[in-house]
């Protein structure tokens, strides 16, 4: 699969006039979905009740926006692998105005792909090409932008997805070794929780409040259309949640308040029932350029 760093870039927001680094007046409510769009170089909100889209912010620092999260203050944080003259970094976006500012850039970053925010506000970033290409996890102070190495090398070859489990441990997907790796954020120690099995290209990962681990794999299963795999947090055993159907290449996912999974796929945005595997395509999905990251407004 082509590296995200080589994904095509589009310099304008097709069909929508947007000032660089700005957006329209979007009102974020709990349950709304936020999506990063590589093709449109934008963050787009999907209203959780009506399904209507709103461009939160486009252009500006956004060049190849991938990971996205919402912090405790309601600000949107975006990881961008090519922001700041291609050095990569984290961008903070005011949801009410679309205004952007830099949180952290350069430093250890080479190809930052995804992030997760701890309860104390610390940002943890997975970068598959940092540390001389060995990949690793970087912690970022949200106030100062200061970076700290959490873990590098070891099991990691291409860590791309990251989530935080209820106990505080980091769960990281590695698309090269086909594994979910548990990382102690204090010591950096790594332990492979689940490897191979149904994994073919594990990218996105999310952990529920109950500790359920779900992975979006872009190429899993016989037709290589990808799907969603649940991983047992104790045994590492894998269970197929959903495959085929509307999937083409699922790359990221988030858990809604209802317990359903909102999944970003190259083809759009798909809602999946984790109990039955039933899929439903969000109506506006055809409006995306190339969606990649996802977060749900708490």
Coordinates of C-alpha atoms in Angstrom, one line a residue:
X1 CA 0.0 0.0 0.0
X2 CA 1.3 3.5 -0.9
X3 CA 2.6 5.4 2.1
X4 CA 0.4 8.2 3.3
X5 CA 3.4 10.5 2.8
X6 CA 3.1 9.9 -0.9
X7 CA -0.7 10.5 -1.1
X8 CA -1.8 13.1 -3.6
X9 CA -2.4 16.7 -2.5
X10 CA -5.0 19.1 -3.8
X11 CA -4.3 22.8 -3.4
X12 CA -8.0 24.0 -3.4
X13 CA -11.2 23.1 -1.7
X14 CA -13.3 22.0 -4.6
X15 CA -16.6 23.7 -4.8
X16 CA -16.1 25.7 -1.6
X17 CA -14.3 29.1 -1.3
X18 CA -12.3 29.1 1.9
X19 CA -9.7 31.5 3.2
X20 CA -6.5 29.7 4.1
X21 CA -6.5 28.6 7.7
X22 CA -10.1 29.6 8.1
X23 CA -13.5 27.9 7.8
X24 CA -17.2 28.6 8.0
X25 CA -19.0 29.1 11.3
X26 CA -19.4 25.6 12.5
X27 CA -21.2 24.7 15.7
X28 CA -19.7 21.6 17.3
X29 CA -22.1 19.6 19.5
X30 CA -21.5 16.4 21.3
X31 CA -21.8 13.5 18.9
X32 CA -20.7 15.4 15.9
X33 CA -18.0 13.8 13.7
X34 CA -14.8 15.5 12.7
X35 CA -12.9 14.2 9.7
X36 CA -9.5 15.1 8.2
X37 CA -9.6 15.2 4.5
X38 CA -6.3 14.8 2.6
X39 CA -7.6 15.7 -0.8
X40 CA -9.3 18.9 0.5
X41 CA -6.5 19.8 3.0
X42 CA -9.3 20.4 5.5
X43 CA -11.1 19.4 8.7
X44 CA -14.8 18.8 8.1
X45 CA -17.5 18.4 10.6
X46 CA -20.5 16.1 10.0
X47 CA -23.5 17.0 12.2
X48 CA -24.3 14.0 14.3
X49 CA -28.1 14.5 13.9
X50 CA -28.6 15.8 10.4
X51 CA -25.5 14.4 8.6
X52 CA -24.8 17.9 7.1
X53 CA -21.2 18.9 6.6
X54 CA -19.4 22.0 7.6
X55 CA -15.8 23.0 6.7
X56 CA -14.2 23.8 10.1
X57 CA -10.8 24.9 8.6
X58 CA -8.9 24.5 5.4
X59 CA -5.6 25.5 3.9
X60 CA -3.2 27.4 6.2
X61 CA -0.9 25.0 8.0
X62 CA -3.0 22.0 6.8
X63 CA -1.1 20.2 4.0
X64 CA -1.6 16.4 4.7
X65 CA -3.8 16.2 7.8
X66 CA -4.1 12.8 9.2
X67 CA -4.8 12.2 13.0
X68 CA -7.4 14.3 14.8
X69 CA -8.6 14.7 18.4
X70 CA -10.5 17.1 20.6
X71 CA -8.9 18.3 23.8
X72 CA -10.5 19.0 27.2
X73 CA -11.0 22.7 26.2
X74 CA -12.9 21.8 23.1
X75 CA -10.1 22.7 20.7
X76 CA -9.3 20.6 17.7
X77 CA -5.9 19.1 17.4
X78 CA -4.6 17.8 14.1
X79 CA -1.4 15.9 13.2
X80 CA -0.1 16.8 9.8
X81 CA 2.8 15.0 8.2
X82 CA 3.7 17.8 5.8
X83 CA 2.9 20.9 7.7
X84 CA 5.5 23.5 8.5
X85 CA 7.5 23.2 5.3
X86 CA 7.2 19.4 5.2
X87 CA 8.7 18.9 8.7
X88 CA 5.4 17.8 10.2
X89 CA 3.7 18.8 13.4
X90 CA 0.6 19.4 15.4
X91 CA -1.9 22.1 14.7
X92 CA -4.6 23.5 17.0
X93 CA -7.8 24.7 15.4
X94 CA -10.4 26.9 17.0
X95 CA -13.7 25.2 16.1
X96 CA -15.7 28.5 16.2
X97 CA -13.5 30.4 13.8
X98 CA -11.3 27.8 12.0
X99 CA -8.2 29.8 13.1
X100 CA -5.0 27.7 13.3
X101 CA -1.9 27.9 15.4
X102 CA 1.1 25.6 15.8
X103 CA 1.4 23.4 18.9
X104 CA 4.6 21.5 18.1
X105 CA 6.7 21.1 15.0
X106 CA 9.9 19.6 13.7
X107 CA 11.9 18.1 16.6
X108 CA 11.6 14.3 16.5
X109 CA 8.8 14.4 13.9
X110 CA 9.5 13.0 10.5
X111 CA 6.1 11.5 9.4
X112 CA 3.6 12.0 12.3
X113 CA 0.5 10.0 11.6
X114 CA -1.9 9.8 14.5
X115 CA -2.3 10.9 18.1
X116 CA -4.1 10.3 21.4
X117 CA -4.7 12.7 24.2
X118 CA -4.2 11.6 27.9
X119 CA -6.3 12.9 30.7
X120 CA -3.6 15.4 31.8
X121 CA -3.6 16.8 28.3
X122 CA -0.3 15.2 27.1
X123 CA -0.4 14.4 23.4
X124 CA 1.0 11.0 22.3
X125 CA 2.0 10.8 18.6
X126 CA 2.8 7.7 16.5
X127 CA 5.5 8.4 13.8
X128 CA 6.4 5.4 11.6
X129 CA 9.6 7.1 10.2
X130 CA 11.0 8.9 13.2
X131 CA 14.3 7.9 14.9
X132 CA 16.3 7.0 11.8
X133 CA 13.3 5.1 10.3
X134 CA 12.8 2.8 13.2
X135 CA 9.5 4.5 14.2
X136 CA 8.2 5.3 17.6
X137 CA 5.9 7.2 19.9
X138 CA 6.5 10.8 20.9
X139 CA 4.9 12.7 23.8
X140 CA 4.1 16.4 23.4
X141 CA 3.4 19.0 26.0
X142 CA 0.3 20.9 24.7
X143 CA 1.3 24.1 26.4
X144 CA 5.0 24.4 25.4
X145 CA 5.1 22.0 22.4
X146 CA 8.1 20.3 23.9
X147 CA 8.6 16.8 22.7
X148 CA 9.8 13.7 24.6
X149 CA 10.7 10.2 23.3
X150 CA 8.3 7.6 24.8
X151 CA 9.4 4.5 22.8
X152 CA 11.4 3.8 19.7
X153 CA 12.8 0.8 17.9
X154 CA 12.2 -2.5 19.7
X155 CA 9.1 -4.1 18.3
X156 CA 8.3 -1.0 16.2
X157 CA 9.0 -0.9 12.4
X158 CA 6.1 1.3 11.2
X159 CA 3.8 2.4 14.1
X160 CA 0.9 4.3 12.6
X161 CA -2.1 4.2 14.9
X162 CA -2.3 5.0 18.6
X163 CA -5.0 5.0 21.3
X164 CA -5.0 5.1 25.1
X165 CA -6.6 2.3 27.1
X166 CA -8.6 3.0 30.3
X167 CA -5.6 2.0 32.5
X168 CA -3.4 4.5 30.7
X169 CA -1.4 2.1 28.6
X170 CA -0.8 3.1 24.9
X171 CA -2.1 0.8 22.2
X172 CA -0.2 1.1 18.9
X173 CA -0.8 -0.5 15.6
X174 CA 2.3 -1.4 13.5
X175 CA 1.5 -1.9 9.8
X176 CA 4.8 -3.6 9.0
X177 CA 5.0 -6.2 11.8
X178 CA 1.1 -6.6 11.6
X179 CA 0.6 -6.1 15.3
X180 CA -1.0 -4.2 18.1
X181 CA 1.7 -3.3 20.6
X182 CA 1.0 -2.3 24.2
X183 CA 3.3 0.5 25.4
X184 CA 3.9 1.7 29.0
X185 CA 3.9 5.5 28.5
X186 CA 6.1 6.0 31.6
X187 CA 8.8 3.5 30.9
X188 CA 8.5 3.0 27.1
X189 CA 8.4 -0.8 27.5
X190 CA 6.7 -2.6 24.6
X191 CA 4.7 -5.8 24.6
X192 CA 3.0 -7.4 21.5
X193 CA -0.6 -7.9 22.4
X194 CA -1.8 -9.4 19.1
X195 CA 0.0 -10.1 15.8
X196 CA -0.7 -11.5 12.3
X197 CA -4.0 -13.4 12.3
X198 CA -6.4 -11.4 10.3
X199 CA -4.1 -8.4 10.2
X200 CA -2.8 -7.3 6.7
X201 CA -2.5 -3.6 7.1
X202 CA -3.6 -2.5 10.6
X203 CA -3.8 1.3 10.8
X204 CA -6.5 2.9 12.9
X205 CA -7.1 1.8 16.5
X206 CA -9.6 2.9 19.2
X207 CA -10.2 1.6 22.7
X208 CA -13.6 1.9 24.4
X209 CA -14.2 3.0 28.0
X210 CA -14.7 -0.7 28.8
X211 CA -11.3 -1.6 27.3
X212 CA -12.6 -3.1 24.0
X213 CA -10.0 -2.7 21.3
X214 CA -11.0 -2.2 17.7
X215 CA -8.6 -2.0 14.7
X216 CA -9.3 -0.7 11.2
X217 CA -7.3 -2.8 8.7
X218 CA -7.2 -1.4 5.2
X219 CA -6.4 -4.7 3.4
X220 CA -7.6 -7.5 5.6
X221 CA -9.7 -10.5 4.5
X222 CA -9.9 -12.4 1.2
X223 CA -11.0 -9.6 -1.1
X224 CA -8.5 -7.3 0.5
X225 CA -11.2 -4.7 1.0
X226 CA -10.3 -4.4 4.6
X227 CA -12.5 -4.4 7.7
X228 CA -12.8 -4.0 11.5
X229 CA -11.1 -6.4 13.9
X230 CA -11.7 -6.6 17.6
X231 CA -8.8 -7.6 19.8
X232 CA -9.2 -9.1 23.3
X233 CA -7.3 -6.9 25.7
X234 CA -6.2 -9.9 27.8
X235 CA -5.5 -12.6 25.3
X236 CA -4.9 -10.8 22.1
X237 CA -7.5 -13.0 20.4
X238 CA -9.0 -11.4 17.2
X239 CA -12.6 -11.3 16.2
X240 CA -13.9 -10.1 12.9
X241 CA -16.5 -7.3 13.5
X242 CA -17.2 -6.4 9.8
X243 CA -15.6 -6.9 6.4
X244 CA -16.6 -6.4 2.8
X245 CA -19.8 -4.5 2.2
X246 CA -19.1 -0.7 1.8
X247 CA -15.5 -1.1 2.8
X248 CA -12.7 -0.4 0.4
X249 CA -9.8 0.6 2.7
X250 CA -10.9 1.5 6.2
X251 CA -8.1 3.5 7.9
X252 CA -9.5 5.1 11.0
X253 CA -12.3 4.7 13.5
X254 CA -13.9 6.3 16.6
X255 CA -16.6 5.2 19.0
X256 CA -19.8 7.1 19.3
X257 CA -21.8 7.5 22.5
X258 CA -24.2 4.9 21.2
X259 CA -21.4 2.4 21.1
X260 CA -21.4 2.2 17.3
X261 CA -18.2 2.7 15.3
X262 CA -17.7 5.6 12.9
X263 CA -15.2 4.4 10.3
X264 CA -13.3 6.4 7.8
X265 CA -12.7 4.6 4.5
X266 CA -11.2 5.8 1.2
X267 CA -14.8 5.6 0.0
X268 CA -16.3 7.7 2.7
X269 CA -17.7 7.5 6.2
X270 CA -19.3 4.3 7.4
X271 CA -21.1 3.5 10.7
X272 CA -20.7 0.0 12.0
X273 CA -22.6 -1.9 14.7
X274 CA -19.9 -3.7 16.6
X275 CA -22.3 -6.3 17.8
X276 CA -23.8 -7.3 14.4
X277 CA -21.3 -5.9 11.9
X278 CA -24.1 -4.1 10.1
X279 CA -22.9 -1.2 8.0
X280 CA -24.5 2.1 6.9
X281 CA -22.9 4.7 4.7
X282 CA -23.2 8.3 5.8
X283 CA -25.0 10.1 3.0
X284 CA -22.5 12.9 2.5
X285 CA -19.6 10.5 2.0
X286 CA -19.3 11.2 -1.7
X287 CA -18.3 14.8 -0.8
X288 CA -15.0 13.9 0.7
X289 CA -11.8 14.2 -1.2
X290 CA -9.8 11.6 0.6
X291 CA -10.9 11.2 4.3
X292 CA -8.3 9.8 6.7
X293 CA -8.6 10.7 10.4
X294 CA -11.7 10.8 12.6
X295 CA -12.8 12.0 16.0
X296 CA -16.1 12.4 17.7
X297 CA -16.9 15.5 19.7
X298 CA -17.3 14.5 23.4

